XYZ file of C-alpha atoms in Angstrom:
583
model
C -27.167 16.949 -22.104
C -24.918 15.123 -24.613
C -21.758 16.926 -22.496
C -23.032 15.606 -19.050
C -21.754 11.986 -17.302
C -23.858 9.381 -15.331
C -22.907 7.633 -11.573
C -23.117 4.408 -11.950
C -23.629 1.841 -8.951
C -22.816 -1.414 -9.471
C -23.556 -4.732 -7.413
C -22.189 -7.991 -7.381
C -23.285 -10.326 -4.335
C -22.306 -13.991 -3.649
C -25.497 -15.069 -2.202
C -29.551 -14.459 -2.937
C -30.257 -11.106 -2.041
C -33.409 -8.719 -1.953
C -31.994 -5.014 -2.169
C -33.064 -1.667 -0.834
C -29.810 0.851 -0.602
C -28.823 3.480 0.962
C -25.730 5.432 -0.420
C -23.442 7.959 1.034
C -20.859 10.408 -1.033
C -18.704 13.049 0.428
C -17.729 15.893 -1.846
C -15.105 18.932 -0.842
C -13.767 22.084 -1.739
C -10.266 23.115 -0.755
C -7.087 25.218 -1.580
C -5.152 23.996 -4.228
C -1.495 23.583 -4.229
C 1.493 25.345 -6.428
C 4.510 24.008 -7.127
C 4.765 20.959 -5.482
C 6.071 18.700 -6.661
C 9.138 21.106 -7.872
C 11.814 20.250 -5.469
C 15.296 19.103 -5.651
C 17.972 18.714 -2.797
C 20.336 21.411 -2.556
C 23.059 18.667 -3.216
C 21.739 16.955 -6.048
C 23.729 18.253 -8.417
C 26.987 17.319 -6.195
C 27.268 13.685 -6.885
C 27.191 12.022 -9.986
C 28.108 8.348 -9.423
C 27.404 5.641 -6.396
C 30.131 3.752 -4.818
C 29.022 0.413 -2.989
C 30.830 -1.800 -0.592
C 29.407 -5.241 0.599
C 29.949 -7.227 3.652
C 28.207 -9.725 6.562
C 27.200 -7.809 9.939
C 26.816 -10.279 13.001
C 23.758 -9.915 15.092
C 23.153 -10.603 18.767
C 22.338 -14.967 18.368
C 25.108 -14.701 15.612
C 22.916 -14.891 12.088
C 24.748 -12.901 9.595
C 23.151 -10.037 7.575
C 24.632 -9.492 3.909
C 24.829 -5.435 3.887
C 25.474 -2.984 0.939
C 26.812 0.159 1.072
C 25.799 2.828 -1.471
C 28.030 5.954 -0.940
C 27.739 9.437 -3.253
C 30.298 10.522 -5.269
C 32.495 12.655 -5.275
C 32.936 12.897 -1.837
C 35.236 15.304 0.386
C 38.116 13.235 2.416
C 36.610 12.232 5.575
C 33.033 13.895 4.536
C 30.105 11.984 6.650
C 27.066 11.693 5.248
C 23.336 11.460 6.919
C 21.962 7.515 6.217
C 19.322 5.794 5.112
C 18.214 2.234 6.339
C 16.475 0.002 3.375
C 15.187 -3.677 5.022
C 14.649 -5.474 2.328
C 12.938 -9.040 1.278
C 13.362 -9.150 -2.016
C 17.617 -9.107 -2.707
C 19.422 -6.075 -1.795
C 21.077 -6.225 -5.556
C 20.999 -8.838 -8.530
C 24.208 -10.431 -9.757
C 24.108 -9.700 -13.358
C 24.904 -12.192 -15.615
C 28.507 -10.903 -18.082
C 28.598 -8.577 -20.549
C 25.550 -6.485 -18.562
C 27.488 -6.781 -15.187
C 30.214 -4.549 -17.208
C 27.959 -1.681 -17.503
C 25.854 -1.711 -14.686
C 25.725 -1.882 -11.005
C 22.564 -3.669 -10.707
C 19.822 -0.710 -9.175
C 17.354 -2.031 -11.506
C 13.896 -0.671 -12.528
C 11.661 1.174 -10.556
C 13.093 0.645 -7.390
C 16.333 0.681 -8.260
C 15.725 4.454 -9.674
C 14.406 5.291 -6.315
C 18.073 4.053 -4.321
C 19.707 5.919 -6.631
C 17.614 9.392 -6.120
C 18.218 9.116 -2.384
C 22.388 8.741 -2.777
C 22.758 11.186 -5.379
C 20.648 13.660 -3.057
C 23.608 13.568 -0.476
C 22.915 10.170 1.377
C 24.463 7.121 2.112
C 22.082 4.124 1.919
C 22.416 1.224 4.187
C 20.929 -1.849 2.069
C 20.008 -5.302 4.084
C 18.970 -8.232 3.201
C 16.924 -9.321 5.516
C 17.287 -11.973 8.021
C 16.534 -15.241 6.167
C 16.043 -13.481 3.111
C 18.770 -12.750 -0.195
C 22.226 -13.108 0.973
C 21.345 -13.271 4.682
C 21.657 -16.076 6.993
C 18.664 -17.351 9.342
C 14.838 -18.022 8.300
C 11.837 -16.465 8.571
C 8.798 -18.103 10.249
C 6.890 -15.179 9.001
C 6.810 -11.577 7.808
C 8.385 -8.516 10.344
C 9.689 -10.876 12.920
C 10.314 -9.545 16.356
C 14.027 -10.462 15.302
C 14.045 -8.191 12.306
C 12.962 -5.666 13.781
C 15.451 -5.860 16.434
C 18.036 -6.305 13.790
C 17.250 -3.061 12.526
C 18.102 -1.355 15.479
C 21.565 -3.293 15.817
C 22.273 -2.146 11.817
C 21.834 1.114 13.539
C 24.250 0.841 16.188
C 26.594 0.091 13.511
C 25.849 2.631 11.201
C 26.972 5.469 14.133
C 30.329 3.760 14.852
C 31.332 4.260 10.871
C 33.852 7.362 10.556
C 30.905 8.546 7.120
C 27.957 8.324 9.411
C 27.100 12.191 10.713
C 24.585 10.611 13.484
C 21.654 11.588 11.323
C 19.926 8.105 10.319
C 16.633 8.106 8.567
C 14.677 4.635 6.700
C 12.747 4.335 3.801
C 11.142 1.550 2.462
C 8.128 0.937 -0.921
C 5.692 -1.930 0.208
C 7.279 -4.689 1.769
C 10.086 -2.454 3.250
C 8.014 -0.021 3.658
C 6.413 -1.599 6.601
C 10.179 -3.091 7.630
C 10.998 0.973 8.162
C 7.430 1.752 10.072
C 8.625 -1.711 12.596
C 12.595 0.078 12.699
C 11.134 2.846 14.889
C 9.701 -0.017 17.468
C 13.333 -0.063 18.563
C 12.696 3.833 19.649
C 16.518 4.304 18.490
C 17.293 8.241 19.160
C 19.263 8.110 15.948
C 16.586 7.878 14.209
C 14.727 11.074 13.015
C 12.833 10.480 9.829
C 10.490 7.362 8.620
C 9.168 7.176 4.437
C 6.786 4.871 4.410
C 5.482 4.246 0.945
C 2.611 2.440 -0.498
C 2.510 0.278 2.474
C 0.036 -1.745 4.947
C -0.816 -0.377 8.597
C -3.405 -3.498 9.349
C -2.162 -6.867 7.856
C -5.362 -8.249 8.137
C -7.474 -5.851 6.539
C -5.806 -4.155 4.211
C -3.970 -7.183 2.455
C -4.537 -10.611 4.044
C -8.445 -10.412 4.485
C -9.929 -6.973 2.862
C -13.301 -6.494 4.048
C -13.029 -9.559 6.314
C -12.816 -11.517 2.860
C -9.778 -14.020 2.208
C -7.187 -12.056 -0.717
C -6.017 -15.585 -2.043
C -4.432 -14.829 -5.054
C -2.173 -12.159 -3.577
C -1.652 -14.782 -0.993
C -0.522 -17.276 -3.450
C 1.426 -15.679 -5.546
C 3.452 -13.584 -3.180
C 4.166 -16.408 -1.451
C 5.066 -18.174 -4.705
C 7.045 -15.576 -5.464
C 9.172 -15.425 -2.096
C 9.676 -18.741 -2.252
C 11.249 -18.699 -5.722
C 13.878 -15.702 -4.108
C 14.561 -18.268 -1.697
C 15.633 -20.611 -4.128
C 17.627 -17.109 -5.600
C 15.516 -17.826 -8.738
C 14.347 -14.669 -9.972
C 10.139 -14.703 -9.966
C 9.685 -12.739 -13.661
C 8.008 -14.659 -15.627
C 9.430 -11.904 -18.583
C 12.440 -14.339 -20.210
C 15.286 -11.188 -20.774
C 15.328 -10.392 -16.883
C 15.654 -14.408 -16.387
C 18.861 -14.539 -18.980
C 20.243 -10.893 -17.073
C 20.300 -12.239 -13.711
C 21.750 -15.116 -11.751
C 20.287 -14.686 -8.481
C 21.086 -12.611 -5.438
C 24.316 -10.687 -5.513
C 26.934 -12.647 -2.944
C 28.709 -10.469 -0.265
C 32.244 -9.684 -2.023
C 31.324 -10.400 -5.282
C 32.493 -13.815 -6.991
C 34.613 -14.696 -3.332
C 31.415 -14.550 -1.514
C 29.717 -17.818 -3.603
C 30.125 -20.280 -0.910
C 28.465 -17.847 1.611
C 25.591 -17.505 -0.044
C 24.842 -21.056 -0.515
C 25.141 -21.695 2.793
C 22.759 -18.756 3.709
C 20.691 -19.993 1.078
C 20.547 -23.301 2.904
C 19.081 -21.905 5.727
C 16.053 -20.247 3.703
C 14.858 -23.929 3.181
C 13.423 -23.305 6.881
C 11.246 -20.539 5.813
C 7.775 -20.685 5.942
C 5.461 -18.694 3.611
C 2.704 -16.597 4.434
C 0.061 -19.045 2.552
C 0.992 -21.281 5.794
C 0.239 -18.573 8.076
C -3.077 -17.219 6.918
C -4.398 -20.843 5.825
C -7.784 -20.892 7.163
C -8.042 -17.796 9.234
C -11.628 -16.152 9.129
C -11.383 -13.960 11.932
C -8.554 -11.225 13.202
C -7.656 -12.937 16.181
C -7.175 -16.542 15.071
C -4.014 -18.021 15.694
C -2.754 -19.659 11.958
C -2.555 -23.186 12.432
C 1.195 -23.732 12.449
C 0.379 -21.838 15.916
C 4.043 -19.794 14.755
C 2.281 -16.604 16.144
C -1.088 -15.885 18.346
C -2.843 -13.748 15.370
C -1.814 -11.790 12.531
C -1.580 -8.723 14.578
C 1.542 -9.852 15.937
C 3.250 -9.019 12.817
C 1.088 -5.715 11.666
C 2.473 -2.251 12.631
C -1.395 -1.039 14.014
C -0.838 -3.348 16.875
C 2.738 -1.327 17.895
C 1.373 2.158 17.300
C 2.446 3.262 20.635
C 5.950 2.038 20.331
C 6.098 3.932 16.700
C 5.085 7.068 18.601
C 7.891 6.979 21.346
C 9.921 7.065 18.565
C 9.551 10.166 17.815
C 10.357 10.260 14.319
C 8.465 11.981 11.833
C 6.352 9.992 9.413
C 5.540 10.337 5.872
C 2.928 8.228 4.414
C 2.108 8.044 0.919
C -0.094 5.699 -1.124
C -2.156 6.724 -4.633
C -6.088 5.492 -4.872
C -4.899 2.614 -7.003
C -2.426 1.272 -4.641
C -4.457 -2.216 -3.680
C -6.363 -0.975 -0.193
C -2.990 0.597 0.875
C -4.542 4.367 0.506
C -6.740 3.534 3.132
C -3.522 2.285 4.958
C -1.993 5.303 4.454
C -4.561 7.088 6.085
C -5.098 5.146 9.058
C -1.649 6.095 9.761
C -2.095 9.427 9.223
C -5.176 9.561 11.749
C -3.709 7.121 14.525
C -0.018 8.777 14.369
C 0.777 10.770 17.326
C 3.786 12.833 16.055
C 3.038 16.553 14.842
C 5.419 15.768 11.829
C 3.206 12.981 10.431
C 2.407 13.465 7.109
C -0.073 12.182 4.070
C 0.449 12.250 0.327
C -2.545 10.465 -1.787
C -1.372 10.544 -5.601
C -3.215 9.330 -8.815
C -1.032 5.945 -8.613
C -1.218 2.457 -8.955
C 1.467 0.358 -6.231
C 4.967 1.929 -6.154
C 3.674 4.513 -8.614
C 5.027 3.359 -11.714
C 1.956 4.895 -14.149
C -0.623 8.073 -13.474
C -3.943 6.429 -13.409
C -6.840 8.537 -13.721
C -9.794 6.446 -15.156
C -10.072 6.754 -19.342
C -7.217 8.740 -19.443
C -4.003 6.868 -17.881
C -0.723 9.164 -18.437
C 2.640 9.799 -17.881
C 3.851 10.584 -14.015
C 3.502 14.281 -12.883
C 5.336 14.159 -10.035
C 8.110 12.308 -8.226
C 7.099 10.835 -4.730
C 10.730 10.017 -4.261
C 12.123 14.008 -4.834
C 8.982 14.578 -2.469
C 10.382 12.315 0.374
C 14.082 13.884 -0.767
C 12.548 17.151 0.583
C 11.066 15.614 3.520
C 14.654 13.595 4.377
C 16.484 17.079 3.312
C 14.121 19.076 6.113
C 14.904 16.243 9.399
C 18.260 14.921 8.268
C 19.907 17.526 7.247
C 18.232 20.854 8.226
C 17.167 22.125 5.042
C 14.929 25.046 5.663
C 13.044 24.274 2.557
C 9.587 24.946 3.723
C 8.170 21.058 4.392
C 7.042 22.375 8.052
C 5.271 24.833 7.112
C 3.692 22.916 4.139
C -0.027 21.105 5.366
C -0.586 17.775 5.830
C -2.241 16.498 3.170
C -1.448 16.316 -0.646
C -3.879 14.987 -2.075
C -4.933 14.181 -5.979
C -8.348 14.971 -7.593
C -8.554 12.406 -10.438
C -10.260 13.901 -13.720
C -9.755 17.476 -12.110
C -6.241 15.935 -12.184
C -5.301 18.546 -9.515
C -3.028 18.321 -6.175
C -4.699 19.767 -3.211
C -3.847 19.919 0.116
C -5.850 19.671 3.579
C -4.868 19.565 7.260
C -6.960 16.640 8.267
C -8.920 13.613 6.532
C -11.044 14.107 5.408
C -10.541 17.026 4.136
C -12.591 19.963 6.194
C -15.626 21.321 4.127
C -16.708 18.017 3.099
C -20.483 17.472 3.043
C -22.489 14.293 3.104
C -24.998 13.481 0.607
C -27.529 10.497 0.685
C -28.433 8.695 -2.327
C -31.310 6.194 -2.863
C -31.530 3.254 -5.320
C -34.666 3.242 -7.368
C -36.739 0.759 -9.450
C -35.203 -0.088 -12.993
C -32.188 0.880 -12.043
C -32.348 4.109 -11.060
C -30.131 5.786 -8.369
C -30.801 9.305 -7.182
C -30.779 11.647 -4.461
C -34.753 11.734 -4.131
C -36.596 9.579 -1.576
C -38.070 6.565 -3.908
C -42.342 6.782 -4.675
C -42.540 2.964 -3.532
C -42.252 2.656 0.982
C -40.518 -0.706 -0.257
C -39.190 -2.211 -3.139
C -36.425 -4.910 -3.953
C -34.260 -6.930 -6.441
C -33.272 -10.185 -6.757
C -29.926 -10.773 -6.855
C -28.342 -13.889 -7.777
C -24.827 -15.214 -6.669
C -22.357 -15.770 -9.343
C -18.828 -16.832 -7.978
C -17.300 -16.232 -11.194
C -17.102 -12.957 -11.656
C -13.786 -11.224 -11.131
C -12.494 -7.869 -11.146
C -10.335 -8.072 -14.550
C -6.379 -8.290 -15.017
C -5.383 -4.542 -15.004
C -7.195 -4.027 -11.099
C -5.886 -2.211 -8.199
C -5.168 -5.361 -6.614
C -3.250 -7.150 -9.001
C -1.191 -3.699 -8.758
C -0.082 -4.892 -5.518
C 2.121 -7.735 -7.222
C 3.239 -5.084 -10.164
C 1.683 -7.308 -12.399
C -0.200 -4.296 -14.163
C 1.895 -2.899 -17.326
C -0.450 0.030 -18.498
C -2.022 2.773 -16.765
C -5.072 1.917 -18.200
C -6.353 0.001 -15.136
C -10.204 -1.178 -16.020
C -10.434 -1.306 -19.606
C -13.520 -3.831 -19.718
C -15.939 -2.105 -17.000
C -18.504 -1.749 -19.556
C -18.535 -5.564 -20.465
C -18.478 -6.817 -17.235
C -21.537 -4.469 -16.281
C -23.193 -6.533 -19.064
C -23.464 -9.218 -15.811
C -24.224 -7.240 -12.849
C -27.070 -5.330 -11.414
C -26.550 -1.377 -12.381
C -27.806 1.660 -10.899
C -27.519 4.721 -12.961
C -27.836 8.323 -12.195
C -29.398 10.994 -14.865
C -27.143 12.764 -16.082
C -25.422 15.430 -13.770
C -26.387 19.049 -14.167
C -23.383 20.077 -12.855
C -19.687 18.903 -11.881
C -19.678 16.963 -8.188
C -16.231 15.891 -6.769
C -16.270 12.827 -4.382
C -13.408 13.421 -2.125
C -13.619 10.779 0.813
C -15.079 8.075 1.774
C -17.905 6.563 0.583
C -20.929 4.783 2.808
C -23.043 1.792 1.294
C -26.168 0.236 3.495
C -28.174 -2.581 2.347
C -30.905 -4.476 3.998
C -31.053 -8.095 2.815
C -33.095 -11.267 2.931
C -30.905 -14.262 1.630
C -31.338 -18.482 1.728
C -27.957 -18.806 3.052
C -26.142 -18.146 6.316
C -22.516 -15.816 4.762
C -22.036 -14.509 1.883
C -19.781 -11.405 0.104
C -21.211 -8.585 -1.257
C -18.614 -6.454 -3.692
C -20.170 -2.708 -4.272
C -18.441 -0.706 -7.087
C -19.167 3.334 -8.394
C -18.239 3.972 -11.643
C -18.454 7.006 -14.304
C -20.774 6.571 -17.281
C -19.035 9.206 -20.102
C -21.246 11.076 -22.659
C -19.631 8.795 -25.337
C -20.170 5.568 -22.937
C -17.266 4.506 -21.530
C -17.617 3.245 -18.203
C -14.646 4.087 -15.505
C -14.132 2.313 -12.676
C -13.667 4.489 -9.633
C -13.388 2.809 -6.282
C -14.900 -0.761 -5.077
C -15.949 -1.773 -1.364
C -17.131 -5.220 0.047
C -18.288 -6.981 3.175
C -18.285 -10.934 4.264
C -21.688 -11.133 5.788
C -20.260 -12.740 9.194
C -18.474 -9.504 9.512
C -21.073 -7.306 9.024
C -21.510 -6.609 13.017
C -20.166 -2.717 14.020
C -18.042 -2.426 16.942
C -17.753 0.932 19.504
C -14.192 0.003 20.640
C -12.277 -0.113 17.129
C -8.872 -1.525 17.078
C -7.547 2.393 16.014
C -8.776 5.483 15.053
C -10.804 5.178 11.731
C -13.259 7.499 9.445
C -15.468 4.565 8.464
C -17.742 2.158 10.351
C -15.587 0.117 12.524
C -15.901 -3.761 12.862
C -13.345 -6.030 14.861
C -13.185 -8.759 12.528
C -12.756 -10.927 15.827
C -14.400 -14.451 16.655
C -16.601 -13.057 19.543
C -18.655 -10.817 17.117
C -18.850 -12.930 14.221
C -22.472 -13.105 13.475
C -24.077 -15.921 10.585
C -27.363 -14.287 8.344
C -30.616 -15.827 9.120
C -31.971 -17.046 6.581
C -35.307 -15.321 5.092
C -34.774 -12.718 7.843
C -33.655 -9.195 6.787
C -30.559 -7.901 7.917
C -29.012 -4.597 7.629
C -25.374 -4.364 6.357
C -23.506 -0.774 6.171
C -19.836 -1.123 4.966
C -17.497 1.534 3.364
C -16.065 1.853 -0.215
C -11.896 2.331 -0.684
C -10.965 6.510 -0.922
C -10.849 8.319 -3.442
C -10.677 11.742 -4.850
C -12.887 11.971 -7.994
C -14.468 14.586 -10.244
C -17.454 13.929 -11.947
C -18.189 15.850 -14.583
């Protein structure tokens, strides 16, 4: 049994517990996909160099938007181009500091790569700063503000009165712009055709501000740390060579612009960051107490769903299982889209997919999500009959299988529920336990912390390595375990999984953090996916705010609901995706 691997269960809860579980796995079996991820636009190999322009657009209450430009070359006389819209927070461009500002035209790392895909593919790509934001003029009293979004549809308007616009307008967008392109279609602009939303929220409250009902402070901090050093156009690496390479944001018009930009950087001394708007909020519909909106929904795409579908554009989402709780974003956009054309792609990545992370065995990329939205840009902007309609609409990633599959709903069809039981010493199997009751004790310990190289510190790209989870086995050392025997055979757990507990505790809230894990022959323990609950959450709701595939709960003040103490509750919450083989 030497070449067989163990589940392993693991609990960690923040208050006194007494613990018999319930577990749920879904496993499928579908048809796997050829060449994929193979594709490259019939005018790649056209252009070979990016021209960019810069200059200040003037919006309807006169704040001024620094705009870039980026036009393929070589280009016929008078050729016009389909275009892409980028809304960006974080700079359009960096000025580069002299000699590198010689040799380069600042489109910088990972992103950067991404810009330059889409304009050497035979597009011209429209890059903002966003109001209060970079170059840009105006503040922000918090993220996606009914006036950026409506500044997105006046870049629009624009774009179709230049002489290389062809009509055809599409926008694209990684994380933070990601979302800024899902709010563009709000405007319901006819131009508008196609919408790339990558590794990107769809509920600001649960899948980034509050996960699992349960405050995300660090990300809270330190993004908002980090936005406020861009306001002060101080770069927010703490690496020292990207420091000495850049000055700051890149001014409209190059050196000329200067005096511009530090009076638009003036006016970012009004922004306010998002620590100030989540401070204290429990519940979904609290109003943050500098009372600048009435909940976080006002600024989260879920609560505009219906505008986003009299858009009409088709949507592609894509997100990879260790992409912070965004793969779970990805699919509730999937499910609650209306559109024909909306699309899902679930890869083996971490945020923005810089590494291939499949547990104990972190690798190289396989595919490009970028040439994958080229062919989805190349089928609505431009006509290509390159088969994307006629493709499903799923792609997703079996990790350890490390296979691409596809499906025409989530979760896939042909899954199959299975129910497994926790057991005395530690055991967790499918079989019913001996004992009609049975328990653990469970201490609280506040300390304990998911590790460096997690899924959620992803979301800040502070991860270098692919390796995410390299100390699961030490950390196990101070949680409760449940192990399997060893498998007799290999079981993929494609979906989402189901945890119930009953508990008896001393206190009135607490959070309980579930993870499942991989025992190898050799064992290594790998850390597959993670769910949690905050106790006052724990009440299900039969009018969910959208369409889901896992218990719903509203999150809102009315059912909020303390524990009694010594009086035993029932909890059932849901673990992230995933797509796993074990073997």
């Amino acid at each position: 049994m030497d070449n067989l691997c163990f589940y392993r269960l693991k609990t960690l809860l923040l208050c006194q517990t007494f613990l018999p579980l319930f577990f749920k796995l879904q496993s499928s079996a579908v048809h796997l996909l050829s060449m994929f991820h193979k594709y490259s636009s019939p005018d790649r190999a056209k252009h070979q160099k990016i021209r960019i322009e810069s200059l200040y657009l003037t919006m309807r209450d006169g704040v001024r938007l620094a705009v870039e430009i980026l036009f393929p070359l070589p280009a016929k006389p008078g050729q016009k181009f389909p275009v892409l819209l980028h809304q960006t927070r974080y700079w359009r461009r960096p000025d580069l500091r002299w000699p590198v500002s010689l040799f380069s035209q600042g489109l910088l790392g990972h992103e950067g790569g991404y810009v330059k895909e889409l304009v050497l593919s035979g597009y011209i790509f429209v890059n903002v700063d966003a109001r209060g934001s970079g170059a840009s003029f105006g503040n922000r009293p918090h993220p996606w503000t009914a006036n950026e979004t409506a500044d997105g549809g006046e870049v629009v308007n624009w774009i179709l009165k230049q002489d290389w616009a062809n009509g055809q307008v599409g926008t694209v967008g990684i994380s933070y712009t990601g979302t800024a392109a899902e709010f563009l279609l709000v405007n319901q602009h006819p131009a508008v055709k196609a919408c790339m939303v990558l590794f990107s929220l769809y509920d600001v409250y649960d899948d980034i501000a509050l996960p699992f009902g349960i405050p995300h402070r660090h990300f809270i901090s330190e993004w908002g740390r980090a936005n406020q050093l861009l306001d002060e156009n101080k770069l927010p690496i703490p690496d020292l060579l990207p420091r000495l390479l850049v000055k700051g944001v890149r001014p409209v018009g190059g050196k000329k612009g200067r005096a511009e930009l530090k009076a638009a950087l003036h006016a970012h001394k009004d922004n306010l960051q998002v620590s100030e708007t989540s401070a204290g909020i429990v519940y979904r519909d609290q109003q943050p107490e500098n009372k600048v909106v009435e909940s976080m929904d006002d600024f989260s795409p879920h609560h505009f769903q219906e505008k986003i579908d009299g858009s009409g554009a088709a949507i592609y989402s894509v997100s990879g299982w260790m992409d912070g709780g965004y793969q779970h974003a990805a699919i509730r956009r999937f499910l609650n889209t209306g559109a024909q054309n909306n699309k899902l792609m679930l890869g083996p990545w971490d945020h923005g997919a810089k590494f291939h992370i499949t547990p104990g065995k972190g690798h190289k990329l396989d595919i490009d999500a970028v040439r994958e939205g080229v062919k989805f840009l190349d089928f609505y902007l431009k006509g290509v009959e390159n088969g994307f309609d006629r493709e499903p609409k799923v792609h997703y990633y079996t990790m350890q299988e490390e296979k691409w599959k596809t499906a025409d709903v989530w979760p896939p069809l042909g899954s199959k529920k299975q129910v497994w039981f926790l057991h005395e010493n530690g055991g967790l199997a499918r079989e019913l336990p001996e004992q009609k009751q049975g328990s653990d004790v469970l201490r609280p310990d506040s300390q304990q912390k998911t590790g460096f190289d997690s899924r959620w510190r992803s979301l800040l790209s502070r991860v270098k390595t692919p390796h995410f989870y390299p100390d699961r086995k030490e950390r196990d050392q101070l949680l409760t375990t449940y192990d399997s025997v060893p498998l007799a055979a290999d079981m993929e757990v494609t979906g989402h999984p189901i945890f119930t507990i009953f508990v008896r505790t001393d206190a009135a809230d607490g959070s309980f953090f579930v993870y499942l894990e991989e025992v190898t022959p050799a064992g290594h323990v790998n850390y597959v996916t993670e769910g949690a609950i905050r106790a006052i959450h724990r009440q299900l709701t039969d009018s969910p705010e959208y369409r889901d595939v896992v218990p719903a709960r509203s999150f809102r003040k009315k059912d909020g609901l303390p524990l009694v103490p010594g009086e035993v509750t029932k909890i059932v919450f849901d673990l992230l995706p995933t797509s796993y083989l074990f073997r």
